[in-house]
Amino acid sequence: MREASPIEPPREQPAPARRRVVVSLHGRRAPLAALHVGRLVADALGAPLHGLFACQHAIAPTDVPKLLRLTPEALEGIVLDVEIGEPAERLLAFLQETPAAFAVVEAQPDETSPFGIGRHATDVLGRAGAVIVVPEHNAPERLRRILLPLDGTPSTAAAIGPVGELARDAGAELDIVMIGAAHAVAEPEPGSMAPPQYVDQPQHEWAAFSDEFLHRFLQAVGHCPPDVQTRFFLGTGDPASEILRFGADLQSDILVLVWHGHLEGHHGEIFRSVLKSASRPVLVLRAEAPPHDAPL
Amino acid sequence: MKHEIEMRTRPRGAQAGVGPLPASAPELERPFRVIAFDWDGTAVVSRTSDAARVARLIDALLSLGACIAIVTGTSFANVDRQLGPHVRPQNKRRLYLATNRGSEVFGHDRHGRPFVLWRRVATAEEERLLDAIVDETRARLERITGLPFRIVYDRLNRRKLDMIPEPRWADPPKSAIGELLGATEARLRGAGLRHGLREAFEMMQAIAADFGLAGARVTSDVKHVEIGLTDKSDAMAQLFAETVRPLRVSPSYVLIVGDEFGPIAGFEGSDARMLAVPEAKGAAIVSVGPEPGGAPEPVIHLGGGPSRFCELLEMQIALEEKLGPFAPPRDPTWSVEEPGFDVAREHEIESLLAIANGYVGCRASLAEGTAVSRPATFIAGAFEVSADVTRVPELVIAPDWGRIRLVVEGEPFAVDRGRILEHRRVLDLRRGVLLRECVGAVDAGYMTRLRTIHAASLADRHVLLEGVEITPLNFTGAIRVEAILSGEVKSASGASHWERFRPEVGPTCTTLVGETRRGLVVALTSTSRIRPASAIARLERTAGPTWSAERADLMVRIAEPSRLHRVVTMFTSRDAEEPRASAKARAAELAPLPPERVLRQHVDAWAERWRHANVDIDGAPKIDRALRFAAYHLIASANPEDPRTSIGARALAGEAYRGHVFWDTEIFMLPFFVHCWPEAARALLSYRHRTLDAARRKARALGYRGALYAWESADSGEETTPSVIVTPFGELVRVLSGEQEQHISADVAYAVHAYVRATEDHAFARGEGLEILVETARFWESRVSPGDDGKLHIRHVIGPDEYHEDVDDNAFTNWMARFNLEAAAGAVERYPSDAARLGVDPGEPAAWRAIAARIVTMKDPATGLIEQFAGFHSLELVDLAQFTPRTAPIDALLGRARTQRSQVVKQADVVELVALLWNDLTPEERRINFVHYEPRTAHGSSLSPGVHALVAAKLGLDATALRYFDQTADIDLGNTMGNAAGGVHAAALGSLWQAVVFGVAGVQPAPDDEDALLVAPRLLTGWRHVGLPFLWRGRALDIHVEPGSIEVGVEPGGKAPLPLRNAEEEGHRVLAEPGKRYASRLTRTGFGPWEEIRG
């Protein structure tokens, strides 16, 4: 058992952070789907899988299976950590110490929350870097296809590093989707791309556009490993509906959303809508705010 | 008092008095493009002083291309009296005077005559308020002090209240401002105005507010307190709107100089208002004034007055010499600048700034490479098979000839590794060179300035030039430079086109010979020289399996530049029997020449091209620059010496479209060459002649006679359009263009006819041209089919509007086929013996004419409206405005099926017909068809906006034309979509030229006179002048269009007089003689008679 300490231990030159996967555990019910997704991700990454059980009173890790009404075998291979305190706070503290970690939380439907998911998951989303939100009963069997919607801005693409690594390590295909729409304007961020307005000859233009799009945002900005299999798709219409449609049509095992942290505006609305309606796990990656145009 | 002021004027880091310019201001050591400055006190001591020195410096900077803006409180006449006589008229086009404290801005026309660019006109109520405020201020001051105050009423938009109307201070020089301030304060405070000048100033502000004068500007030059409607910020806003904003001039290339930025007597100096515009942020700002209250940040306070200002200008001129070939162009309308390094935009920058000479094209990748660079050197007309599923031919990616490896104190220098403080690339359109400047440090902190220059010689197409200047900025030490020829290249499809390489190291140069999989041999040599030679510690030549390199170890000294000059020669087995021997021989020929001379020859070749191609547009700087950019890439893509090549859709700037040739060349690009470089036009058409056999085979394969050109053509002319594509929506779609977009044959025929008419190239006309016309006419003869209506139809085609496939009787196709048949008949009748040699039956011309007459035109005889194809009018009408703005093409939003069932038009189709066959339609028919189709057109092709600009301009639809001009200019230069990454849009570039020359200037062959040229302009709002060279039937014309006049000069020479007309119908005609100039003035009824004028 670890307790949160107000005193930071003396820091030495830190070793490169090891990637970890942590599934949030609390209460009296095991988040089976989240645990399953946690296992898939940890196995793919070759990372240790932690189960972080947060409660108000001190208990021993050996008590966790019983509290969750699981056999010890059901939690085989999982490092069980127990923290005293509010579950979201404890999970965030864990993530702060191991920034390379993926957090996995159960969605727990909640119509009153801005994302349509439970308060715990909502609290974690707001402040964590890479969180997989897993619907209660919808865990994929394997990670074969990952759907990554991109809005064509460098600031969004800059956040996709973790998903590139996950796709590579899981041997999953990365399906990139971009959505064009009426009554929309191209992103003003320098270096952004919108679907081409001029498709002089589709047999050349689409190939050139998708080649440039993937090179620009996956390789140059997103640093996605080059050996990841990718496909590029263009959707049109309401972005949230299109993301969900592509997720279903392409049988994506996980959706990825890059979030700049705003709930308001166009992007915030898409984020909320997808999260609310997604029937499959959603990996949320936090991005920095778009930069200003500042040439060297 | 004076002493006190002097004590406070010591600038930061600079000594008082006129000593040498401080070395602590490196920000002033850049060639400024826009120099804006105050006049009195900054440029001249007083209005009566001799301004010859500063004026000559201004003239010199103007001639270097700088834009000079004088911002002053005085009148135009006062400045012009001092400045005007010393500035040559031809340099004045970039000279602006903002006078009367921001109330008016003057520019100069092409003759150097001033005109009002902008003027703030006060309303009667504003005039009344100005009088009332100054009267009231004087009354109050007189009440308080009992002193007299004099009002100056006769100033534009302002009134001046003289605080010290005493003879001694009637016209105080700026240098005496400290003394003046003391005297004024003494006068006011001594008479009971407790806070002196400041109180008077605030009093006027308060009165202005009480009287309700909106936007009142209260200022003071110490002698006066003034109330006005404008100040220097208004002048700067107008000047920057004219110069800086439309061309996105980087603020670091703007210099603002004044003498009063700091506070005087407690209120801001008059020049501070020059900085109250957003564009001033980041500019270099200098004060040469005494600045008694100190100069605010970020002003560099040099002091020293007008004398120091002249030194500053002299330093600017000297900088040009110092930078030599690395000096970036000052004139922003002659350059495209890309500051910074952005991994996201790198590919599009590599395209936009590409250099080429029609034989070879090179993307503007950084010489030392980055993780995201996509360097590519293309050999025009050389193709290899792609590595993707289509297996269609793609342009060969030649060995990378310009690669440089730079190692600073053991660490490789690269922009994506070290710390980069400054980086910019500039395409110098005038010289056809790519320039780069970079200041960066490797990890260990060694800081280096790197300047490079690259050119593909237009004087000798087998020569490529590279220059590198390296200056250590904070160390003395070792730098290694390697100049590499590298065969480690791949195409975008992933193909390595190379079977083998043979690198060689010789005593004077390195060589790399490569052979492609299809057997093309390419040989390159590289010869580098280092200056100063004393910097070389070691020089060696070395090679690996796929590369060869010249390696120089330099011992460099802090702040001392070392330069590498490199000459690369290139020959292929397409142009030499022994490419290796040819490349080495050319290298040997060039070896004795100084590199500057080789570069000079290239620059001179560009100057000659610009003499025939440069269009000046005054009043629309964005279009002016965009058109120069267009002409640059068109010139760079053509090679009059090689009839085996044509220009691909993305020119020689990128790999998209794989270098394939479409109708883009003949319909959109060729007119530029016909009238600016006919030799290149002939070569382009000869390519079509050389690919006739492939066109014949295609026609035969589809069951027709004659020649049907490939929709996509590479080196052989065989059809190379892929048959299917996978769309980004995941659909597998058949591509029908290769089979059905048959108007391509008529387009080629149209271009042949236009070329022959414009050049009178009889040899071509009776040879290659005739054969093309005959074979394409034969195709249409076999292609038409009779209908029940007794007419002839062309069914199952695709017109320019590719949203609608497999349609019957596309009007554009039918009309162009008719034109083709008529043109062929005319050519056969003109050259009967040549036609007989080609096996033309004597009855064929008549048959072609009869067919042409029977082809349905789709024109409603009652209304003149042309139906785009059979059934178009009955399709669903979609209101495109409902989908605006959008971030996807309309066919993506509507879906393919609905788009095909709708009246949504992809690109100019009937409008293209109107543009090309203008004379075949009545004025009313042109208008109704444009008005009908324009709102239905979604511009899903880059070929569309330029045609709309052209037709709208000719129809006098000003606002519509301006909108389309803007859209056309933005296709590459305003690229926010990333689709310039694969190369520039060559057809759109050509369409911009046509829109200006044919559309706005209204230059075209007269409809009813074979030899005559029509100049019937429709100048657009805000456009003050269009000046263009135009070749017509062997005569070089110099055409100028201004709001009230047309002027045409005919170059001296032995040609017969040229009939000139100034209106389509009626109009005035003159036989313009070589060596003479003619003008026609606009009257109430149109352009009047031509008059001969003096040149």
CSV table of N, CA, C and O in Angstrom, one decimal, chain A residues 154 179-186 190-206 208-209 211-212 215-217 220-221 232-237 246 295-296, chain B residues 340-341 344-345 347-348 372 374 420 650 657 660 662 711-712 721-722 725 728-729 735 802 882 884-889 892-893 906 939-943 945 967 971 976-979 981:
chain,number,residue,atom,x,y,z
A,154,PRO,N,-2.0,20.5,-37.1
A,154,PRO,CA,-0.8,20.0,-36.5
A,154,PRO,C,-0.9,19.8,-34.9
A,154,PRO,O,-0.3,18.9,-34.4
A,179,ILE,N,-13.1,14.5,-41.6
A,179,ILE,CA,-14.4,14.8,-41.9
A,179,ILE,C,-14.5,16.2,-42.6
A,179,ILE,O,-14.0,17.2,-42.0
A,180,GLY,N,-15.1,16.3,-43.7
A,180,GLY,CA,-15.4,17.5,-44.3
A,180,GLY,C,-16.9,17.8,-44.2
A,180,GLY,O,-17.7,16.9,-44.1
A,181,ALA,N,-17.2,19.1,-44.2
A,181,ALA,CA,-18.6,19.4,-44.0
A,181,ALA,C,-19.0,20.7,-44.7
A,181,ALA,O,-18.1,21.6,-45.0
A,182,ALA,N,-20.3,20.9,-44.9
A,182,ALA,CA,-20.8,22.2,-45.3
A,182,ALA,C,-20.9,23.1,-44.1
A,182,ALA,O,-20.9,22.6,-43.0
A,183,HIS,N,-20.9,24.4,-44.4
A,183,HIS,CA,-21.0,25.4,-43.3
A,183,HIS,C,-19.8,25.3,-42.4
A,183,HIS,O,-20.0,25.5,-41.2
A,184,ALA,N,-18.7,24.9,-42.9
A,184,ALA,CA,-17.5,24.8,-42.0
A,184,ALA,C,-16.4,25.5,-42.8
A,184,ALA,O,-16.4,25.6,-44.0
A,185,VAL,N,-15.5,26.0,-42.0
A,185,VAL,CA,-14.3,26.7,-42.6
A,185,VAL,C,-13.1,25.9,-42.2
A,185,VAL,O,-13.0,25.3,-41.2
A,186,ALA,N,-12.1,26.1,-43.1
A,186,ALA,CA,-10.8,25.3,-42.8
A,186,ALA,C,-10.2,25.9,-41.5
A,186,ALA,O,-10.3,27.0,-41.2
A,190,PRO,N,-1.7,27.4,-38.7
A,190,PRO,CA,-0.7,27.2,-39.8
A,190,PRO,C,-0.3,25.7,-39.9
A,190,PRO,O,-0.1,25.0,-38.9
A,191,GLY,N,-0.2,25.3,-41.2
A,191,GLY,CA,0.2,23.9,-41.4
A,191,GLY,C,-1.0,22.9,-41.5
A,191,GLY,O,-0.9,21.7,-41.6
A,192,SER,N,-2.2,23.5,-41.3
A,192,SER,CA,-3.4,22.6,-41.3
A,192,SER,C,-3.8,22.2,-42.7
A,192,SER,O,-3.4,22.8,-43.7
A,193,MET,N,-4.5,21.1,-42.8
A,193,MET,CA,-5.0,20.7,-44.1
A,193,MET,C,-6.5,20.4,-44.0
A,193,MET,O,-7.0,19.9,-43.1
A,194,ALA,N,-7.2,20.8,-45.1
A,194,ALA,CA,-8.6,20.5,-45.2
A,194,ALA,C,-8.7,19.6,-46.5
A,194,ALA,O,-7.8,19.6,-47.3
A,195,PRO,N,-9.8,18.8,-46.6
A,195,PRO,CA,-9.9,18.1,-47.9
A,195,PRO,C,-9.8,19.1,-49.1
A,195,PRO,O,-10.2,20.2,-49.0
A,196,PRO,N,-9.2,18.6,-50.1
A,196,PRO,CA,-8.9,19.5,-51.2
A,196,PRO,C,-10.1,20.1,-51.9
A,196,PRO,O,-11.1,19.4,-52.1
A,197,GLN,N,-10.1,21.4,-52.0
A,197,GLN,CA,-11.2,22.1,-52.7
A,197,GLN,C,-11.2,21.8,-54.2
A,197,GLN,O,-12.2,21.7,-54.8
A,198,TYR,N,-10.0,21.6,-54.7
A,198,TYR,CA,-9.8,21.4,-56.1
A,198,TYR,C,-9.3,19.9,-56.3
A,198,TYR,O,-8.2,19.6,-56.0
A,199,VAL,N,-10.3,19.1,-56.9
A,199,VAL,CA,-9.9,17.7,-57.2
A,199,VAL,C,-9.9,17.6,-58.7
A,199,VAL,O,-10.8,17.2,-59.4
A,200,ASP,N,-8.8,18.2,-59.3
A,200,ASP,CA,-8.7,18.3,-60.8
A,200,ASP,C,-9.0,16.9,-61.4
A,200,ASP,O,-9.8,16.8,-62.3
A,201,GLN,N,-8.2,15.9,-60.9
A,201,GLN,CA,-8.3,14.6,-61.4
A,201,GLN,C,-8.3,13.7,-60.2
A,201,GLN,O,-7.3,13.5,-59.6
A,202,PRO,N,-9.5,13.1,-59.8
A,202,PRO,CA,-9.5,12.4,-58.6
A,202,PRO,C,-8.5,11.2,-58.5
A,202,PRO,O,-8.0,10.9,-57.5
A,203,GLN,N,-8.3,10.6,-59.7
A,203,GLN,CA,-7.3,9.5,-59.7
A,203,GLN,C,-5.9,9.9,-59.2
A,203,GLN,O,-5.2,9.0,-58.8
A,204,HIS,N,-5.6,11.1,-59.3
A,204,HIS,CA,-4.3,11.6,-58.8
A,204,HIS,C,-4.5,12.4,-57.5
A,204,HIS,O,-3.7,12.3,-56.6
A,205,GLU,N,-5.5,13.2,-57.5
A,205,GLU,CA,-5.6,14.2,-56.4
A,205,GLU,C,-5.8,13.5,-55.0
A,205,GLU,O,-5.2,13.8,-54.0
A,206,TRP,N,-6.7,12.5,-55.0
A,206,TRP,CA,-7.0,11.8,-53.7
A,206,TRP,C,-5.7,11.1,-53.2
A,206,TRP,O,-5.4,11.1,-52.0
A,208,ALA,N,-2.7,11.8,-53.9
A,208,ALA,CA,-1.7,12.8,-53.5
A,208,ALA,C,-2.1,13.5,-52.1
A,208,ALA,O,-1.2,13.7,-51.2
A,209,PHE,N,-3.4,13.7,-52.0
A,209,PHE,CA,-3.9,14.3,-50.8
A,209,PHE,C,-3.7,13.4,-49.6
A,209,PHE,O,-3.1,13.8,-48.5
A,211,ASP,N,-1.7,10.9,-49.3
A,211,ASP,CA,-0.2,10.7,-49.1
A,211,ASP,C,0.3,11.8,-48.3
A,211,ASP,O,1.1,11.6,-47.3
A,212,GLU,N,0.0,13.1,-48.7
A,212,GLU,CA,0.5,14.2,-48.0
A,212,GLU,C,0.0,14.3,-46.5
A,212,GLU,O,0.7,14.6,-45.6
A,215,HIS,N,1.6,11.7,-44.4
A,215,HIS,CA,3.0,12.0,-44.2
A,215,HIS,C,3.1,13.2,-43.2
A,215,HIS,O,3.9,13.2,-42.2
A,216,ARG,N,2.3,14.2,-43.4
A,216,ARG,CA,2.4,15.4,-42.6
A,216,ARG,C,2.0,15.1,-41.2
A,216,ARG,O,2.7,15.5,-40.2
A,217,PHE,N,0.8,14.5,-41.0
A,217,PHE,CA,0.3,14.4,-39.6
A,217,PHE,C,0.7,13.1,-38.9
A,217,PHE,O,0.8,13.1,-37.7
A,220,ALA,N,5.5,13.3,-39.9
A,220,ALA,CA,6.2,14.5,-39.6
A,220,ALA,C,5.9,15.1,-38.2
A,220,ALA,O,6.7,15.5,-37.4
A,221,VAL,N,4.6,15.2,-38.0
A,221,VAL,CA,4.1,15.8,-36.7
A,221,VAL,C,3.8,14.8,-35.6
A,221,VAL,O,4.2,15.0,-34.5
A,232,PHE,N,-6.6,5.7,-45.1
A,232,PHE,CA,-7.1,7.0,-45.0
A,232,PHE,C,-8.6,7.1,-45.5
A,232,PHE,O,-8.8,6.6,-46.6
A,233,PHE,N,-9.5,7.7,-44.8
A,233,PHE,CA,-10.9,7.8,-45.2
A,233,PHE,C,-11.3,9.2,-45.0
A,233,PHE,O,-10.9,9.9,-44.1
A,234,LEU,N,-12.2,9.6,-45.9
A,234,LEU,CA,-12.8,11.0,-45.8
A,234,LEU,C,-14.2,10.8,-45.5
A,234,LEU,O,-14.9,10.1,-46.3
A,235,GLY,N,-14.7,11.4,-44.5
A,235,GLY,CA,-16.2,11.4,-44.2
A,235,GLY,C,-16.7,12.8,-44.5
A,235,GLY,O,-16.0,13.8,-44.6
A,236,THR,N,-18.0,12.9,-44.6
A,236,THR,CA,-18.7,14.2,-44.8
A,236,THR,C,-19.9,14.2,-43.9
A,236,THR,O,-20.6,13.2,-43.7
A,237,GLY,N,-20.2,15.4,-43.5
A,237,GLY,CA,-21.4,15.6,-42.7
A,237,GLY,C,-21.0,15.9,-41.3
A,237,GLY,O,-20.0,16.5,-41.0
A,246,PHE,N,-18.0,5.5,-39.1
A,246,PHE,CA,-16.8,4.8,-39.5
A,246,PHE,C,-16.4,3.7,-38.5
A,246,PHE,O,-15.9,2.7,-38.9
A,295,PRO,N,6.7,32.3,-36.9
A,295,PRO,CA,7.8,31.8,-37.7
A,295,PRO,C,9.1,32.1,-36.9
A,295,PRO,O,9.2,33.0,-36.1
A,296,LEU,N,10.1,31.3,-37.2
A,296,LEU,CA,11.4,31.5,-36.5
A,296,LEU,C,12.0,32.9,-36.7
A,296,LEU,O,11.8,33.4,-37.8
B,340,GLY,N,10.8,30.8,-41.4
B,340,GLY,CA,10.6,29.7,-40.4
B,340,GLY,C,10.8,28.3,-41.1
B,340,GLY,O,11.1,28.2,-42.2
B,341,PHE,N,10.7,27.3,-40.2
B,341,PHE,CA,10.7,26.0,-40.7
B,341,PHE,C,9.6,25.2,-40.0
B,341,PHE,O,9.5,25.1,-38.8
B,344,ALA,N,5.1,20.7,-40.9
B,344,ALA,CA,3.8,20.4,-41.5
B,344,ALA,C,3.7,21.0,-42.9
B,344,ALA,O,3.1,20.4,-43.8
B,345,ARG,N,4.4,22.2,-43.1
B,345,ARG,CA,4.2,22.8,-44.4
B,345,ARG,C,5.4,22.5,-45.4
B,345,ARG,O,5.4,23.1,-46.5
B,347,HIS,N,6.5,20.2,-47.3
B,347,HIS,CA,6.3,19.7,-48.7
B,347,HIS,C,5.7,20.8,-49.6
B,347,HIS,O,6.1,20.9,-50.8
B,348,GLU,N,4.8,21.6,-49.1
B,348,GLU,CA,4.2,22.6,-50.0
B,348,GLU,C,5.3,23.7,-50.3
B,348,GLU,O,5.3,24.2,-51.4
B,372,VAL,N,11.7,15.3,-42.6
B,372,VAL,CA,10.5,15.4,-43.4
B,372,VAL,C,10.7,15.8,-44.9
B,372,VAL,O,9.8,16.0,-45.6
B,374,ARG,N,11.4,16.1,-48.7
B,374,ARG,CA,11.1,15.2,-49.9
B,374,ARG,C,11.8,15.8,-51.1
B,374,ARG,O,11.2,16.4,-52.0
B,420,ILE,N,17.5,26.6,-33.9
B,420,ILE,CA,17.5,27.5,-35.0
B,420,ILE,C,16.9,28.8,-34.6
B,420,ILE,O,15.8,28.9,-34.0
B,650,ARG,N,1.5,19.4,-62.8
B,650,ARG,CA,2.1,20.1,-61.6
B,650,ARG,C,3.5,20.6,-62.0
B,650,ARG,O,4.4,20.8,-61.1
B,657,TYR,N,0.3,13.9,-59.9
B,657,TYR,CA,-0.1,13.7,-61.3
B,657,TYR,C,1.0,13.1,-62.2
B,657,TYR,O,0.9,13.0,-63.4
B,660,HIS,N,2.1,13.7,-65.7
B,660,HIS,CA,1.3,13.5,-66.9
B,660,HIS,C,0.8,14.8,-67.5
B,660,HIS,O,0.5,15.7,-66.8
B,662,PHE,N,-2.1,16.8,-69.6
B,662,PHE,CA,-3.5,16.8,-69.9
B,662,PHE,C,-3.8,18.0,-70.9
B,662,PHE,O,-2.9,18.6,-71.4
B,711,TRP,N,-6.0,11.1,-72.7
B,711,TRP,CA,-6.4,12.1,-71.7
B,711,TRP,C,-5.2,12.4,-70.8
B,711,TRP,O,-4.9,13.5,-70.4
B,712,GLU,N,-4.5,11.3,-70.5
B,712,GLU,CA,-3.2,11.5,-69.7
B,712,GLU,C,-2.1,10.9,-70.5
B,712,GLU,O,-2.1,9.8,-70.9
B,721,THR,N,-4.1,7.0,-68.3
B,721,THR,CA,-5.1,7.3,-67.2
B,721,THR,C,-5.4,5.9,-66.5
B,721,THR,O,-5.7,4.9,-67.1
B,722,PRO,N,-5.2,5.9,-65.2
B,722,PRO,CA,-5.6,4.7,-64.4
B,722,PRO,C,-7.0,4.3,-64.7
B,722,PRO,O,-7.9,5.2,-64.8
B,725,ILE,N,-10.0,3.8,-59.4
B,725,ILE,CA,-9.4,4.4,-58.2
B,725,ILE,C,-10.2,3.9,-57.0
B,725,ILE,O,-11.4,3.6,-57.1
B,728,PRO,N,-11.4,8.1,-51.3
B,728,PRO,CA,-11.2,8.1,-49.8
B,728,PRO,C,-12.5,7.7,-49.1
B,728,PRO,O,-12.5,7.7,-47.8
B,729,PHE,N,-13.5,7.5,-49.8
B,729,PHE,CA,-14.8,7.0,-49.1
B,729,PHE,C,-14.8,5.5,-49.1
B,729,PHE,O,-15.8,4.9,-48.8
B,735,VAL,N,-12.5,4.9,-63.7
B,735,VAL,CA,-12.2,6.2,-64.2
B,735,VAL,C,-12.4,6.2,-65.7
B,735,VAL,O,-11.8,5.5,-66.5
B,802,GLU,N,-16.4,17.1,-65.1
B,802,GLU,CA,-16.3,15.6,-64.9
B,802,GLU,C,-17.2,15.0,-63.9
B,802,GLU,O,-17.1,13.8,-63.6
B,882,GLN,N,-26.1,27.1,-50.3
B,882,GLN,CA,-26.5,26.4,-49.1
B,882,GLN,C,-25.4,25.5,-48.5
B,882,GLN,O,-25.5,25.0,-47.4
B,884,THR,N,-22.2,26.6,-48.5
B,884,THR,CA,-21.0,27.5,-48.4
B,884,THR,C,-21.0,28.1,-47.0
B,884,THR,O,-22.0,28.5,-46.5
B,885,PRO,N,-19.8,28.2,-46.4
B,885,PRO,CA,-18.5,27.6,-46.8
B,885,PRO,C,-18.5,26.1,-46.5
B,885,PRO,O,-19.3,25.6,-45.8
B,886,ARG,N,-17.5,25.5,-47.1
B,886,ARG,CA,-17.4,24.0,-46.9
B,886,ARG,C,-16.0,23.6,-46.9
B,886,ARG,O,-15.1,24.2,-47.4
B,887,THR,N,-15.8,22.5,-46.2
B,887,THR,CA,-14.4,21.9,-46.1
B,887,THR,C,-14.3,20.6,-46.8
B,887,THR,O,-13.5,19.8,-46.5
B,888,ALA,N,-15.1,20.4,-47.8
B,888,ALA,CA,-15.0,19.2,-48.7
B,888,ALA,C,-15.6,19.6,-50.0
B,888,ALA,O,-16.4,20.5,-50.1
B,889,PRO,N,-15.1,19.0,-51.1
B,889,PRO,CA,-15.6,19.3,-52.4
B,889,PRO,C,-17.1,18.9,-52.4
B,889,PRO,O,-17.6,18.0,-51.7
B,892,ALA,N,-18.3,15.4,-52.8
B,892,ALA,CA,-18.1,14.6,-51.6
B,892,ALA,C,-19.3,14.8,-50.6
B,892,ALA,O,-19.8,13.9,-50.0
B,893,LEU,N,-19.8,16.0,-50.6
B,893,LEU,CA,-20.9,16.3,-49.7
B,893,LEU,C,-22.2,15.8,-50.2
B,893,LEU,O,-23.0,15.2,-49.4
B,906,LYS,N,-18.8,20.9,-62.1
B,906,LYS,CA,-17.5,20.8,-61.4
B,906,LYS,C,-16.6,22.1,-61.8
B,906,LYS,O,-16.0,22.6,-60.9
B,939,HIS,N,-16.6,24.9,-58.7
B,939,HIS,CA,-15.2,25.1,-58.8
B,939,HIS,C,-14.4,23.9,-58.0
B,939,HIS,O,-13.6,24.2,-57.2
B,940,GLY,N,-14.8,22.7,-58.4
B,940,GLY,CA,-14.1,21.6,-57.9
B,940,GLY,C,-12.8,21.3,-58.6
B,940,GLY,O,-12.2,20.2,-58.4
B,941,SER,N,-12.4,22.2,-59.4
B,941,SER,CA,-11.1,22.0,-60.2
B,941,SER,C,-10.4,23.4,-60.1
B,941,SER,O,-11.0,24.4,-60.2
B,942,SER,N,-9.0,23.3,-60.0
B,942,SER,CA,-8.2,24.5,-60.0
B,942,SER,C,-8.2,25.2,-61.4
B,942,SER,O,-7.8,26.3,-61.5
B,943,LEU,N,-8.8,24.6,-62.4
B,943,LEU,CA,-8.9,25.2,-63.7
B,943,LEU,C,-10.0,26.2,-63.8
B,943,LEU,O,-10.1,26.9,-64.8
B,945,PRO,N,-11.6,28.7,-61.5
B,945,PRO,CA,-11.7,30.1,-61.1
B,945,PRO,C,-11.1,31.1,-62.1
B,945,PRO,O,-11.6,32.2,-62.4
B,967,GLN,N,-9.4,34.2,-55.9
B,967,GLN,CA,-9.4,32.8,-55.7
B,967,GLN,C,-8.3,32.1,-56.5
B,967,GLN,O,-7.7,31.2,-56.1
B,971,ILE,N,-4.7,29.8,-55.2
B,971,ILE,CA,-4.7,28.3,-55.4
B,971,ILE,C,-3.4,27.8,-54.9
B,971,ILE,O,-3.3,26.8,-54.2
B,976,THR,N,-3.9,26.6,-48.2
B,976,THR,CA,-4.1,26.2,-46.8
B,976,THR,C,-4.6,24.8,-46.8
B,976,THR,O,-5.1,24.3,-45.8
B,977,MET,N,-4.6,24.2,-48.0
B,977,MET,CA,-5.1,22.8,-48.1
B,977,MET,C,-4.1,21.8,-48.2
B,977,MET,O,-4.4,20.6,-48.3
B,978,GLY,N,-2.9,22.2,-48.4
B,978,GLY,CA,-1.8,21.2,-48.5
B,978,GLY,C,-1.7,20.6,-49.9
B,978,GLY,O,-0.8,19.8,-50.1
B,979,ASN,N,-2.5,21.0,-50.9
B,979,ASN,CA,-2.4,20.3,-52.1
B,979,ASN,C,-1.4,20.9,-53.1
B,979,ASN,O,-1.3,20.4,-54.2
B,981,ALA,N,1.6,20.5,-52.1
B,981,ALA,CA,2.7,19.7,-51.7
B,981,ALA,C,3.2,18.9,-52.9
B,981,ALA,O,4.4,18.6,-53.0
